[in-house]
Coordinates of C-alpha atoms in Angstrom, one line a residue:
Chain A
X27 CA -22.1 -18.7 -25.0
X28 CA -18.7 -18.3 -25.8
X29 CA -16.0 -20.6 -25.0
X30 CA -12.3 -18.8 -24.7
X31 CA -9.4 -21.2 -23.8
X32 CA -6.0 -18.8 -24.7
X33 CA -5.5 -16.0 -21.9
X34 CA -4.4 -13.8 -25.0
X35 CA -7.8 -14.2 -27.0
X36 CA -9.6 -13.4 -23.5
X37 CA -7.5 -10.1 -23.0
X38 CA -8.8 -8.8 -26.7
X39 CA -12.3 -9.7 -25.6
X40 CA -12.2 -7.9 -22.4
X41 CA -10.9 -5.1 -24.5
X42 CA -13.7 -4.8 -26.6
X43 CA -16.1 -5.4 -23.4
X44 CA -14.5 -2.6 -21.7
X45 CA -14.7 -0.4 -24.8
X46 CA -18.0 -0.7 -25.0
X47 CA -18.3 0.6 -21.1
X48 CA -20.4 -2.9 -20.2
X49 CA -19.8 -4.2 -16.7
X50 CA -18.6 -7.6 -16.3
X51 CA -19.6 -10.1 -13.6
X52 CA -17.1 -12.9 -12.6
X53 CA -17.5 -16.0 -11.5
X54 CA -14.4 -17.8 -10.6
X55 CA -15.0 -21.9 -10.1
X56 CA -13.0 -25.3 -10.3
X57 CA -15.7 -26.7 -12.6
X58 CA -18.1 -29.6 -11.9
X59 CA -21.0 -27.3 -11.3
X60 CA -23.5 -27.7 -8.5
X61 CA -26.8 -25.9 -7.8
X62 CA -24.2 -23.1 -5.8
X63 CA -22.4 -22.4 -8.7
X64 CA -25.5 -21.7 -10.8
X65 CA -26.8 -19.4 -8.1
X66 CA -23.6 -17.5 -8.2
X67 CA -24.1 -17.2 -12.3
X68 CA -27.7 -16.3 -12.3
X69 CA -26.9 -13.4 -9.5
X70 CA -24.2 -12.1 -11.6
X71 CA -25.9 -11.8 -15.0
X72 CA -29.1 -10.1 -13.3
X73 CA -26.3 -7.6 -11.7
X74 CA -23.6 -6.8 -14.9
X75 CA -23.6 -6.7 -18.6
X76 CA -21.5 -9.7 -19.5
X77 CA -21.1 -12.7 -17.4
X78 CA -17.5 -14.8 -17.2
X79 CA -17.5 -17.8 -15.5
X80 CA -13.7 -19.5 -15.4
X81 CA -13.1 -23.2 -14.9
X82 CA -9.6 -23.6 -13.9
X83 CA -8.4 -26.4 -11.5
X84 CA -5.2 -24.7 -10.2
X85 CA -2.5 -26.8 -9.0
X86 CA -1.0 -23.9 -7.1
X87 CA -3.8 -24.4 -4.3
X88 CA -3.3 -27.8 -4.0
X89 CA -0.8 -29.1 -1.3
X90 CA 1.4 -32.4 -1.9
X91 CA -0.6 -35.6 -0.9
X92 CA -3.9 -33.4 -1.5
X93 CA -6.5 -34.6 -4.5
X94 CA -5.4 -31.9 -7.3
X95 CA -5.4 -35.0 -10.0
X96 CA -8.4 -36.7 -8.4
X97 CA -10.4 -33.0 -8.2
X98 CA -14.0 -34.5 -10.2
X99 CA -14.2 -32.6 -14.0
X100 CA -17.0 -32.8 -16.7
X101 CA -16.6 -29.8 -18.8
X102 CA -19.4 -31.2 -21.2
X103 CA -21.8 -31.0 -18.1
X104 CA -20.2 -27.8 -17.5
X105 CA -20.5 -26.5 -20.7
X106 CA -24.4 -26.8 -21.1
X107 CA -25.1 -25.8 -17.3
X108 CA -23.3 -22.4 -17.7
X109 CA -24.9 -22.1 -21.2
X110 CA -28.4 -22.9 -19.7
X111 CA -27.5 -20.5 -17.2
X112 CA -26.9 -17.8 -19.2
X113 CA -22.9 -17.1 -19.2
X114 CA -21.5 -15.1 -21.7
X115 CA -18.3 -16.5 -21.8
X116 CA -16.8 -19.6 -20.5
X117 CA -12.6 -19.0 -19.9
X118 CA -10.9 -22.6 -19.8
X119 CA -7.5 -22.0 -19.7
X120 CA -5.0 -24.7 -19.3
X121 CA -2.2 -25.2 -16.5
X122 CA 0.5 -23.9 -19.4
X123 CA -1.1 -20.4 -20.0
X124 CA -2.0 -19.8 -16.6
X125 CA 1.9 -20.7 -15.9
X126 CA 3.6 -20.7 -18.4
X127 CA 7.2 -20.6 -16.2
X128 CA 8.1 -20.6 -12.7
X129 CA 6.6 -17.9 -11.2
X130 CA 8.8 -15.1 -9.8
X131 CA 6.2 -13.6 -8.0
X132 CA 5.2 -15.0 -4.6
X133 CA 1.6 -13.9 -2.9
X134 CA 1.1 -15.1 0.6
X135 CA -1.6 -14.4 3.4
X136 CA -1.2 -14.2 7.1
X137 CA -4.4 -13.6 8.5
X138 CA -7.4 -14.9 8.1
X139 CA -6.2 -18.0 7.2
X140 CA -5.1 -20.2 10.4
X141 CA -8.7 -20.8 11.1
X142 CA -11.3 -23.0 10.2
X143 CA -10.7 -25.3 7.5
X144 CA -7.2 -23.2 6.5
X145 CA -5.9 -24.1 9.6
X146 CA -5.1 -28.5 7.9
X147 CA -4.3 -26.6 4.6
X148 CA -1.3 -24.5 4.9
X149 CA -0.8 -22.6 1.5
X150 CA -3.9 -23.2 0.3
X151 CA -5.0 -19.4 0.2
X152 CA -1.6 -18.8 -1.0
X153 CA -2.8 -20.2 -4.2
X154 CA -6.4 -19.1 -4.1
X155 CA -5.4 -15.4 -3.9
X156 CA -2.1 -15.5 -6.4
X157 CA -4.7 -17.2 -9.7
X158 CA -7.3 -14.7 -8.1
X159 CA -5.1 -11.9 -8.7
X160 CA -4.2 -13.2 -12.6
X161 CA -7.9 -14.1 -13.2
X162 CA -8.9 -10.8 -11.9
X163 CA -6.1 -9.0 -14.2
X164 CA -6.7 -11.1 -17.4
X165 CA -10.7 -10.7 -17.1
X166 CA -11.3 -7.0 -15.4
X167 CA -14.3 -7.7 -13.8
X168 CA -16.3 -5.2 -12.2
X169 CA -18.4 -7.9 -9.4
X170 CA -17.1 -11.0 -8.6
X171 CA -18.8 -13.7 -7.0
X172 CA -18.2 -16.5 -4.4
X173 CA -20.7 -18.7 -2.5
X174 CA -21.0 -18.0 1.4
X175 CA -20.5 -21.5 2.2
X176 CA -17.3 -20.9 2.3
X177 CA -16.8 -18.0 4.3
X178 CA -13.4 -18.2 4.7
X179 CA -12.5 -17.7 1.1
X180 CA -14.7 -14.9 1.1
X181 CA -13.2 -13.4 3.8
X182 CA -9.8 -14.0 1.7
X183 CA -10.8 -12.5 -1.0
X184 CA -12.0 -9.9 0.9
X185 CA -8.6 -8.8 1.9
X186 CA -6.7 -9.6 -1.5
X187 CA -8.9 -7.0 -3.0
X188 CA -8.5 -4.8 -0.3
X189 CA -5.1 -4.8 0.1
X190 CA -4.5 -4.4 -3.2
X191 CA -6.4 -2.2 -4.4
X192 CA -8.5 -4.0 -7.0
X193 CA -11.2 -2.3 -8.2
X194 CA -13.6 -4.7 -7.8
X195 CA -16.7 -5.4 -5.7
X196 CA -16.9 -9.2 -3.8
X197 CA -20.4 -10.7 -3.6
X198 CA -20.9 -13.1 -1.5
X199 CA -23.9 -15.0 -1.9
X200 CA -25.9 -17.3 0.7
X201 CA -25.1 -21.0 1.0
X202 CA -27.6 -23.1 -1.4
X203 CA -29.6 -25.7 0.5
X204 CA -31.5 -28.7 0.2
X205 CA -35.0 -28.8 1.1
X206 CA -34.2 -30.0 4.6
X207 CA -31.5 -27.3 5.2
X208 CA -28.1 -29.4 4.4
X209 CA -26.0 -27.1 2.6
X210 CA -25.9 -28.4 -1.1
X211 CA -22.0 -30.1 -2.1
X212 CA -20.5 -32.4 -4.5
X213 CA -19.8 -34.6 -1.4
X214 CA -23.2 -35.1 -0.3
X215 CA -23.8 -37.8 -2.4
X216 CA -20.8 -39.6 -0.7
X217 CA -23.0 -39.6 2.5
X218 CA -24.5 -43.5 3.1
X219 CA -28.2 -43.4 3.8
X220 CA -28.2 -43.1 7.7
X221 CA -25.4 -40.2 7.5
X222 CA -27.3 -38.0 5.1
X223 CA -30.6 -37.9 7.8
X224 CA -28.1 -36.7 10.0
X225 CA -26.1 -34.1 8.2
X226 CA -29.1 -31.9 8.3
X227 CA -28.3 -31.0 12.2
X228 CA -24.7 -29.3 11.3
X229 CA -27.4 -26.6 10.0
X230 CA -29.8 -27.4 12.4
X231 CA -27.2 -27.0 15.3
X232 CA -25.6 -23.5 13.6
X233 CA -29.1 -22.2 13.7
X234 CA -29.8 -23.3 17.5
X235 CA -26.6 -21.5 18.1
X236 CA -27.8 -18.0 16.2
X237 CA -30.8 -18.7 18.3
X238 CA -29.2 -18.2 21.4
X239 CA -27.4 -15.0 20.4
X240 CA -31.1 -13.5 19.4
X241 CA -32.2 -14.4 22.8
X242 CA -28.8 -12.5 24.2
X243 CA -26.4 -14.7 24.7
X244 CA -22.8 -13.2 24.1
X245 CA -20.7 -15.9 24.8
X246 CA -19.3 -17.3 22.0
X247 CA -17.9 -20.3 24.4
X248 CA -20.9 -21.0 25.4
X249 CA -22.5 -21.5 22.0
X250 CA -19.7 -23.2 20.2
X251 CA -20.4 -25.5 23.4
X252 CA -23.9 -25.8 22.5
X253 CA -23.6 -26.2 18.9
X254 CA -20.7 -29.1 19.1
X255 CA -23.1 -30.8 21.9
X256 CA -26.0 -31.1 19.1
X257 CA -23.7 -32.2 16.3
X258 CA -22.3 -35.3 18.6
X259 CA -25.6 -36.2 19.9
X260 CA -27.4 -36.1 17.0
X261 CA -24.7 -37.6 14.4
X262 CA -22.2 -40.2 14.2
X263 CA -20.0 -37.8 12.8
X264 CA -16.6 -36.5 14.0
X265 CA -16.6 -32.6 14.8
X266 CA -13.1 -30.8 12.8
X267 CA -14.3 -27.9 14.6
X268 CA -16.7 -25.4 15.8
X269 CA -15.7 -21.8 15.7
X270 CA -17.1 -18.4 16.3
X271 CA -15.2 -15.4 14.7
X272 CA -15.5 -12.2 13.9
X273 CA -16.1 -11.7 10.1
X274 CA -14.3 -11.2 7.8
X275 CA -11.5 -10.5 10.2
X276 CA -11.3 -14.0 11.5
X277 CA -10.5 -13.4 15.0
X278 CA -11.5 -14.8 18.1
X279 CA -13.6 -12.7 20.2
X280 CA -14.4 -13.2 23.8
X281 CA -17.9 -11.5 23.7
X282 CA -20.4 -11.5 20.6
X283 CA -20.4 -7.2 19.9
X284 CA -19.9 -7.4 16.0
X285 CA -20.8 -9.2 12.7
X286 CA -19.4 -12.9 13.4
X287 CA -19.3 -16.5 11.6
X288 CA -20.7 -19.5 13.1
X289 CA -19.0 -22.6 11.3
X290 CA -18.5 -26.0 11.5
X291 CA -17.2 -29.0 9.5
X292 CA -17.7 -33.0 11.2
X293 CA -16.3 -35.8 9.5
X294 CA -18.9 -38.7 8.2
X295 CA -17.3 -42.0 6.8
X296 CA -17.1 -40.9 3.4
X297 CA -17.2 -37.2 3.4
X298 CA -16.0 -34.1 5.1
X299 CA -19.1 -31.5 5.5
X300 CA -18.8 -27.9 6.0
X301 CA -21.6 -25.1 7.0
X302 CA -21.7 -21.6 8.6
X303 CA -24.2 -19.0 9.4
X304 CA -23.3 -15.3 9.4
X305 CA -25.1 -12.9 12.1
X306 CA -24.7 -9.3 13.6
X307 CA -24.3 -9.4 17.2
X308 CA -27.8 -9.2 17.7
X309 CA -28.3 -12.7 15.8
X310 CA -29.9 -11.1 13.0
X311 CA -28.5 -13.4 9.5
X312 CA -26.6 -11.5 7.1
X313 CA -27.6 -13.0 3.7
X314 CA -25.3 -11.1 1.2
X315 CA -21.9 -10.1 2.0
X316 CA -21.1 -6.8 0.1
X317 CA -17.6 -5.0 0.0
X318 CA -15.9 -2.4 -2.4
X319 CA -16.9 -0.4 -4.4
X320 CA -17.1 0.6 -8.1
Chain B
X289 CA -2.7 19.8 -13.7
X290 CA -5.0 18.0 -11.6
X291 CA -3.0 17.3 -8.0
X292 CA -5.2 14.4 -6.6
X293 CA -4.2 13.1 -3.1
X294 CA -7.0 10.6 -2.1
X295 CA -7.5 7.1 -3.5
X296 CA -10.8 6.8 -3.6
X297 CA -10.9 10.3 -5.6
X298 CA -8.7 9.2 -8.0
X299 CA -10.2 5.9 -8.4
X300 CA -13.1 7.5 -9.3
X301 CA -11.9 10.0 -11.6
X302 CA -9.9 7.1 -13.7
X303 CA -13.3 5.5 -14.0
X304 CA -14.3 8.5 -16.0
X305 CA -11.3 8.3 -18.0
X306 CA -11.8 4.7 -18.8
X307 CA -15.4 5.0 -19.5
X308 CA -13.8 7.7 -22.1
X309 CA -12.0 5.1 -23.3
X310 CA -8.9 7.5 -23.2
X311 CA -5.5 5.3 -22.8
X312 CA -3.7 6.3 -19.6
X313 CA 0.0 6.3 -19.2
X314 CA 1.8 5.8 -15.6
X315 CA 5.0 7.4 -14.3
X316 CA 5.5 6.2 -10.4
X317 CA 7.9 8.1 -8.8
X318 CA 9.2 9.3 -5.1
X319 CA 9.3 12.6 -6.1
X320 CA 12.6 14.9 -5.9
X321 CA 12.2 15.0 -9.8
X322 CA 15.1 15.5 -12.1
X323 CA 15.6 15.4 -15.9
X324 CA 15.4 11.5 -15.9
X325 CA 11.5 11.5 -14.7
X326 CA 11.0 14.6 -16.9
X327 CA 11.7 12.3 -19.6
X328 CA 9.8 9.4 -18.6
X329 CA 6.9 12.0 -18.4
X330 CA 7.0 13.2 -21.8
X331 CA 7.5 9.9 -23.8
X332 CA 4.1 9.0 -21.6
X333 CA 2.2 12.2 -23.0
X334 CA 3.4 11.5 -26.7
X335 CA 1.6 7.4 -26.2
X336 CA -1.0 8.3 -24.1
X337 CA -4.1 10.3 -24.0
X338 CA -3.9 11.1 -20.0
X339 CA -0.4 10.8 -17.9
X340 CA -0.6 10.2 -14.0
X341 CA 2.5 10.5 -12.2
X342 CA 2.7 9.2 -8.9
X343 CA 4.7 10.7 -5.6
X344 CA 4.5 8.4 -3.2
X345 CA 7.8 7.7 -0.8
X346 CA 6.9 4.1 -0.6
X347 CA 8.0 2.9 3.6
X348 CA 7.6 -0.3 2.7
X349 CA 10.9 -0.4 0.1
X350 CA 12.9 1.0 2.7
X351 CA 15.0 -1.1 5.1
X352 CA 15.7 -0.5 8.5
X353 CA 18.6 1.7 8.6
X354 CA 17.6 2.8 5.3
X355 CA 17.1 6.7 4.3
X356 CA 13.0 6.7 4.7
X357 CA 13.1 9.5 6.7
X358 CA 15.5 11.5 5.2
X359 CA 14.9 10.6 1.5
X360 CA 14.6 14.1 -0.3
X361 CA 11.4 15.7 -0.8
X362 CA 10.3 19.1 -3.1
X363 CA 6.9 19.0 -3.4
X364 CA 6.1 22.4 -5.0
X365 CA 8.9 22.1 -6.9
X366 CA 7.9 18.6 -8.0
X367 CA 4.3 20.1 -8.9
X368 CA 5.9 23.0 -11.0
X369 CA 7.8 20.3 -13.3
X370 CA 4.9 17.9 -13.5
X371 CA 2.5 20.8 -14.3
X372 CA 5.5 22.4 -16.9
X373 CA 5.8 18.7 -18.7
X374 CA 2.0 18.4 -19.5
X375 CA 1.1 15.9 -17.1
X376 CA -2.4 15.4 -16.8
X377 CA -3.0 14.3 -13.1
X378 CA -0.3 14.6 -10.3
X379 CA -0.9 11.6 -7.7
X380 CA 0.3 11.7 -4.0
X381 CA -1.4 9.9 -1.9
X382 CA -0.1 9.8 2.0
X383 CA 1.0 6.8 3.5
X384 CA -2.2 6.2 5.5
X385 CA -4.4 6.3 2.7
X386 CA -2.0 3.7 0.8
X387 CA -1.7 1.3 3.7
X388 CA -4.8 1.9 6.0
X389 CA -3.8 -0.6 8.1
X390 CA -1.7 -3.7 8.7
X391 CA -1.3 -5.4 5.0
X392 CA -2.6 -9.5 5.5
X393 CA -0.9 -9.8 1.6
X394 CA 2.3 -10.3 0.9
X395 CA 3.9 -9.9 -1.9
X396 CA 7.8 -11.3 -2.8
X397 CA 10.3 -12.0 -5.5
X398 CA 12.4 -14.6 -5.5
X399 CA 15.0 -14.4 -8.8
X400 CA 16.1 -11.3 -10.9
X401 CA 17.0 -9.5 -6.8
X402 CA 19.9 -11.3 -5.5
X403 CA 22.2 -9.6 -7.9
X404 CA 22.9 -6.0 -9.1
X405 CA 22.1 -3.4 -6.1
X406 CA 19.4 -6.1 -5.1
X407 CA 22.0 -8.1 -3.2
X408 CA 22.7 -4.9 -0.6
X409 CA 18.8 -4.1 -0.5
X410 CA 16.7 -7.2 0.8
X411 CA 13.4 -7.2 0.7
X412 CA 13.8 -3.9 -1.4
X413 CA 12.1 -5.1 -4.1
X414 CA 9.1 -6.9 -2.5
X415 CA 8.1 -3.4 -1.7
X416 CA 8.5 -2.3 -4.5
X417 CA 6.3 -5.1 -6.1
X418 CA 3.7 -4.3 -3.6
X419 CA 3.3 -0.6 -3.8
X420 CA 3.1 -1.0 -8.0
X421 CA 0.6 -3.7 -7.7
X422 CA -1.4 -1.4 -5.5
X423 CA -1.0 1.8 -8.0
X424 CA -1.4 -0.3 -11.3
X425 CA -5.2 -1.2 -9.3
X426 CA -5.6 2.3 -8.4
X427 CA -4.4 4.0 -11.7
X428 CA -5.3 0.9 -14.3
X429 CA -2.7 2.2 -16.6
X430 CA -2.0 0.9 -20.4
X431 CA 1.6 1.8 -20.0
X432 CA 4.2 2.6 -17.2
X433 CA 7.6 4.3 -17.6
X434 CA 10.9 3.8 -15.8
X435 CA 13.7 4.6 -16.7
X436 CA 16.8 2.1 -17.9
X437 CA 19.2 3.8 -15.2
X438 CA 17.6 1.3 -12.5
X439 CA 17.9 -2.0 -15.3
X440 CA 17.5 -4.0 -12.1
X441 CA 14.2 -2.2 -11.4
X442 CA 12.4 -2.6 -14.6
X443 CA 13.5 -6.3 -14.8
X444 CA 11.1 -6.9 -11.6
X445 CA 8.0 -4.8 -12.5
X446 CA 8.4 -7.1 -16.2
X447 CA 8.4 -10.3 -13.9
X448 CA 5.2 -8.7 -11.6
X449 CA 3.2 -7.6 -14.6
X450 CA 4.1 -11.0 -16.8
X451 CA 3.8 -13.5 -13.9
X452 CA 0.5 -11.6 -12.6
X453 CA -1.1 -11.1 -15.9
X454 CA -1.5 -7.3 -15.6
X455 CA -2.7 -5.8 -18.9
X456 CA 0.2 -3.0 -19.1
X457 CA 2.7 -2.4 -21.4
X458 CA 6.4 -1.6 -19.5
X459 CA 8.7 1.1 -21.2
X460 CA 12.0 1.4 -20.0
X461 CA 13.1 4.4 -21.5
X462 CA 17.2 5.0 -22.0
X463 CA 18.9 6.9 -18.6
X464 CA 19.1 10.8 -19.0
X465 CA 22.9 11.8 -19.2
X466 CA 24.7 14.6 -19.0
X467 CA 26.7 16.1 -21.9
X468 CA 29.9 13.9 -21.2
X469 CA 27.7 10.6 -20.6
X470 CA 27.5 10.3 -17.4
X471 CA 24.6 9.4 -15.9
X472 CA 22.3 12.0 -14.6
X473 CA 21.5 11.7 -10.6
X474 CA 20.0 13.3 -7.8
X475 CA 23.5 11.8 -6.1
X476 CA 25.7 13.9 -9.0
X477 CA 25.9 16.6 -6.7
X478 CA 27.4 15.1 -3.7
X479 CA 30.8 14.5 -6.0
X480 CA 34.0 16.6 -5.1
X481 CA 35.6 18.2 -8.7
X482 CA 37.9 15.8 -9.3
X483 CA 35.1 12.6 -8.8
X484 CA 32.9 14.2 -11.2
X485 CA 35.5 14.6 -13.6
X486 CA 36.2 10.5 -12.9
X487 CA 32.7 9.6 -12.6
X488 CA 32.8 9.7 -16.4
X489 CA 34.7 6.8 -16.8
X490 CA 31.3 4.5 -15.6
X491 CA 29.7 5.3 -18.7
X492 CA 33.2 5.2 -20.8
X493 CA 34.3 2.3 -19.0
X494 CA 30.8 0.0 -20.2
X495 CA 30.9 1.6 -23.6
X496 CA 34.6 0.1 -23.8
X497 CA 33.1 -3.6 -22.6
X498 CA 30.1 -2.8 -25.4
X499 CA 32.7 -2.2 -27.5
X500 CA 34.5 -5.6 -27.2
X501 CA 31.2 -7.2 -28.1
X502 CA 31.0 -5.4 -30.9
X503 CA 34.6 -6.9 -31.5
X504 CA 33.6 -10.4 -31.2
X505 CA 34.3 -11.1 -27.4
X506 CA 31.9 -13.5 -26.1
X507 CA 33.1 -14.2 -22.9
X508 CA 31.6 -12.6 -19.9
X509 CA 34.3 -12.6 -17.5
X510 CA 36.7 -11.2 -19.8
X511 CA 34.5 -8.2 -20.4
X512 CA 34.3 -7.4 -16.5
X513 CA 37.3 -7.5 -16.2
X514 CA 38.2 -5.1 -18.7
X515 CA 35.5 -3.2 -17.4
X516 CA 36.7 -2.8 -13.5
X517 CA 40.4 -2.4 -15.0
X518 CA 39.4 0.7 -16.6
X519 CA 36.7 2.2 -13.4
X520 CA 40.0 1.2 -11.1
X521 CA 42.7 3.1 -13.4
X522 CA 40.7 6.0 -13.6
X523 CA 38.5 6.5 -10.6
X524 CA 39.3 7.0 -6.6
X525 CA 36.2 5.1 -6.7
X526 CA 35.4 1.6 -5.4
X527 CA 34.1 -0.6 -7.5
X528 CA 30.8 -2.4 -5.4
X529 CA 30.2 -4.6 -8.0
X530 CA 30.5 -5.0 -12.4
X531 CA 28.4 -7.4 -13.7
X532 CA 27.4 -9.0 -17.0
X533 CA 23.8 -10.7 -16.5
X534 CA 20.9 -12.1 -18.9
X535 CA 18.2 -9.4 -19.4
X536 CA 15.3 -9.3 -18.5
X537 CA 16.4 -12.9 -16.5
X538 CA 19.6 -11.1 -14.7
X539 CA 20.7 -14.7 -14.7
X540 CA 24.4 -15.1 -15.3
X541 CA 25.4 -16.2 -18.8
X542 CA 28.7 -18.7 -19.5
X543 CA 28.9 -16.9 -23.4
X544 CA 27.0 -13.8 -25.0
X545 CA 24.6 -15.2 -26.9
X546 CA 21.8 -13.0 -26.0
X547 CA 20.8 -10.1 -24.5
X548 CA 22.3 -8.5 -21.7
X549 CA 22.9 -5.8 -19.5
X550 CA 26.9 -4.9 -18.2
X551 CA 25.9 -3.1 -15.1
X552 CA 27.9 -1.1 -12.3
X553 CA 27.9 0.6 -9.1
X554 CA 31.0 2.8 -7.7
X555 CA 31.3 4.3 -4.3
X556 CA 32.7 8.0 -4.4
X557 CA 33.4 9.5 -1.2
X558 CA 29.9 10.7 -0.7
X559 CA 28.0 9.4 -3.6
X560 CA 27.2 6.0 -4.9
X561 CA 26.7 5.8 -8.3
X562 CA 25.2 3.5 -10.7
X563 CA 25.0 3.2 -14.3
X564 CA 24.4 0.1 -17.2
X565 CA 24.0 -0.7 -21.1
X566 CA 21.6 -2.9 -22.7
X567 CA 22.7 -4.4 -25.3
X568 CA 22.0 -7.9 -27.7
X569 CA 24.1 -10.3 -28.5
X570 CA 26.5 -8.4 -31.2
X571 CA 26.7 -5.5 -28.6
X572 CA 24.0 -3.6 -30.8
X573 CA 22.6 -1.2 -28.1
X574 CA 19.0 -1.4 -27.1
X575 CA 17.6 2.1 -26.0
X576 CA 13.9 0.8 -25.0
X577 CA 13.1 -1.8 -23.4
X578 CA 9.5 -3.0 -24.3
X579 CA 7.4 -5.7 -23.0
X580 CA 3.4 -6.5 -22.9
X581 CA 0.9 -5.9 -25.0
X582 CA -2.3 -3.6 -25.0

């Protein structure tokens, strides 16, 4: 594997990749790998002909008072993971090539974003889709990769590359779990003893609620109702929310006819969790979420 | 010629040209073409091995109250001089196709717009931005012309392709004029006799200020000065604005100690006219502007 840290010696390398016609798989990540991330790496080297994984912790999507200089990093760990992986290149760029100056350039979003766990981070996508669009530009990928457990950054993505034109296909890929079902994060292990029995039901309870969609229920009140009745009674958590949108566009929807998003995210004493299932109206689970083309 | 009006067909088709690994070179235009985008076409066929130009009247850079509707349009003629110049693919793609539906990105710049003919045109620019971003996706060009007539213009696309990493080289190419200098336009025609006998004195009138550089004068305001003295002595015109700005920065500079552009628009009776010299800090002319690498 090969480690490139200048943005200039990465450009000459995608060159020569491109010159050679191979397709290359990205996958874009703040480091401090987890069994997701690997999932997201071994998916894109089965599907391309190089694989670049980037570790860049960008400020940009980091609000004032939020954890930007605290954000956990172990690029040794990180190093031998992607390697064991399989990665072909690891980009590590630092803050001063990435930004060299002030930006001139402003990227914003206004939709998709005032939900879910954008709605307590206000520019937070702002970031996510302006390094997106220089990662995208300095590496040329032909698949990129994100991780389904969060859906909303997906479903950002999503419209960065369609809006603009990118010529690039987003992968999402389904949430990684433990064996008992609770989605796999870094924060898990901030969970006390007592808290991580319980964290399996935010799963549990998104599942009850696809449940009642396969068994016709329509109502997304109705099973946000349900699902936020399981995760009280069966945690000592605090529910953030409950929400059931339409996906990717992120819009309420006062009957289930379309592919939608089930999520949830409860505070526990030590740790914020998040989950979501995605189903067609029907309640069938969507696994993969494909768009673009090449 | 190829004339290609569909994205996805063209997307497609520069695959193809990519997977040739033939370099492809990028003139974006609104159509209406005159000797200035003729140019910019042929420089692009001597450095490339494929040309795309663009016509696409871009809504999105137009204000309201702004000429969208009527902004000239010559299609066959336009096809004619593409075809005559040796361009390889003609673009024009219609404004559904472009923007399919409501944009969720934005896109905006916030220095190198609030002088020049920026300062009339807000929010001019952050179309611009966002229709290039969109054809530099589409296209995936290794260079892009525009011409040095708009200065202002090629300042921004620098600042979008520097800030957002695209991998294109810029080439502003030196404004087309007419056998007594002045600057050729689309507008020329709209001048009475006696104007276009005046308008002249735009060109003569920075060539005087480029002079006094040349001459040792290092002070900015001095050379405006001597610059609207002349336009006001020997034009019915009025002056909208002379200015002497940092290039590519357009900041303004205290002394000349680097390069710059002396820039001017004039109102005629029916014709606004602009025109501009690049120049370092001795007052040695610079005809191309060049920036990026491949």
């Amino acid at each position: 594997m090969e480690i490139i840290r200048s943005v200039n010696t990465i450009q000459k390398k995608i060159n020569t990749i491109i010159g050679r016609n191979e397709q290359i798989g990205f996958v874009a990540t703040m480091g401090f790998f987890h069994a997701g991330h690997i999932s997201l790496m071994k998916q894109a080297i089965k599907e391309n002909d190089i694989v670049v994984t980037s570790i860049f912790v960008n400020p940009l999507q980091f609000g004032p008072g939020e954890d930007y200089d605290q954000y956990p990093r172990d690029e040794d760990r990180d190093i031998q993971l992607a390697e064991q992986s399989g990665v072909d290149i690891l980009f590590v760029p630092d803050v001063k090539d990435m930004y060299p100056k002030t930006m001139h350039i402003n990227m914003s979003i206004n939709e998709r974003v005032n939900v879910l766990c954008g709605r307590s981070r206000p520019g937070h996508f702002d970031g996510v889709i302006t390094v997106l669009s220089k990662l995208f530009n300095i590496l040329r990928p032909d698949r990129t990769y994100f991780g389904m457990k969060d859906a909303q950054q997906v479903a950002v993505v999503d419209a960065l590359i369609s809006d603009l034109n990118f010529p690039i296909e987003i992968v999402g890929l389904p949430t990684t779990r433990e064996n008992d079902g609770l989605a796999k994060s870094s924060r898990n292990v901030n969970l006390n003893k007592n808290e991580r029995i319980q964290a399996v039901w935010l799963y549990k309870a998104l599942k009850k609620g696809q449940e009642f969609v396969i068994d016709g229920e329509k109502n997304p009140d109705i099973i946000v109702k349900k699902v936020m009745d399981i995760i009280t009674k069966q945690t000592t958590g605090t529910i953030d929310y409950v929400e059931l949108l339409s996906y990717p566009d992120l819009k309420p929807v006062s009957v289930i006819d379309q592919q939608v998003v089930l999520a949830t995210a409860v505070y526990f004493e030590h740790a914020r969790l998040i989950d979501n299932l995605l189903f067609d109206e029907k309640g069938n689970l969507i696994n993969v979420f494909k768009q673009g083309e090449i």
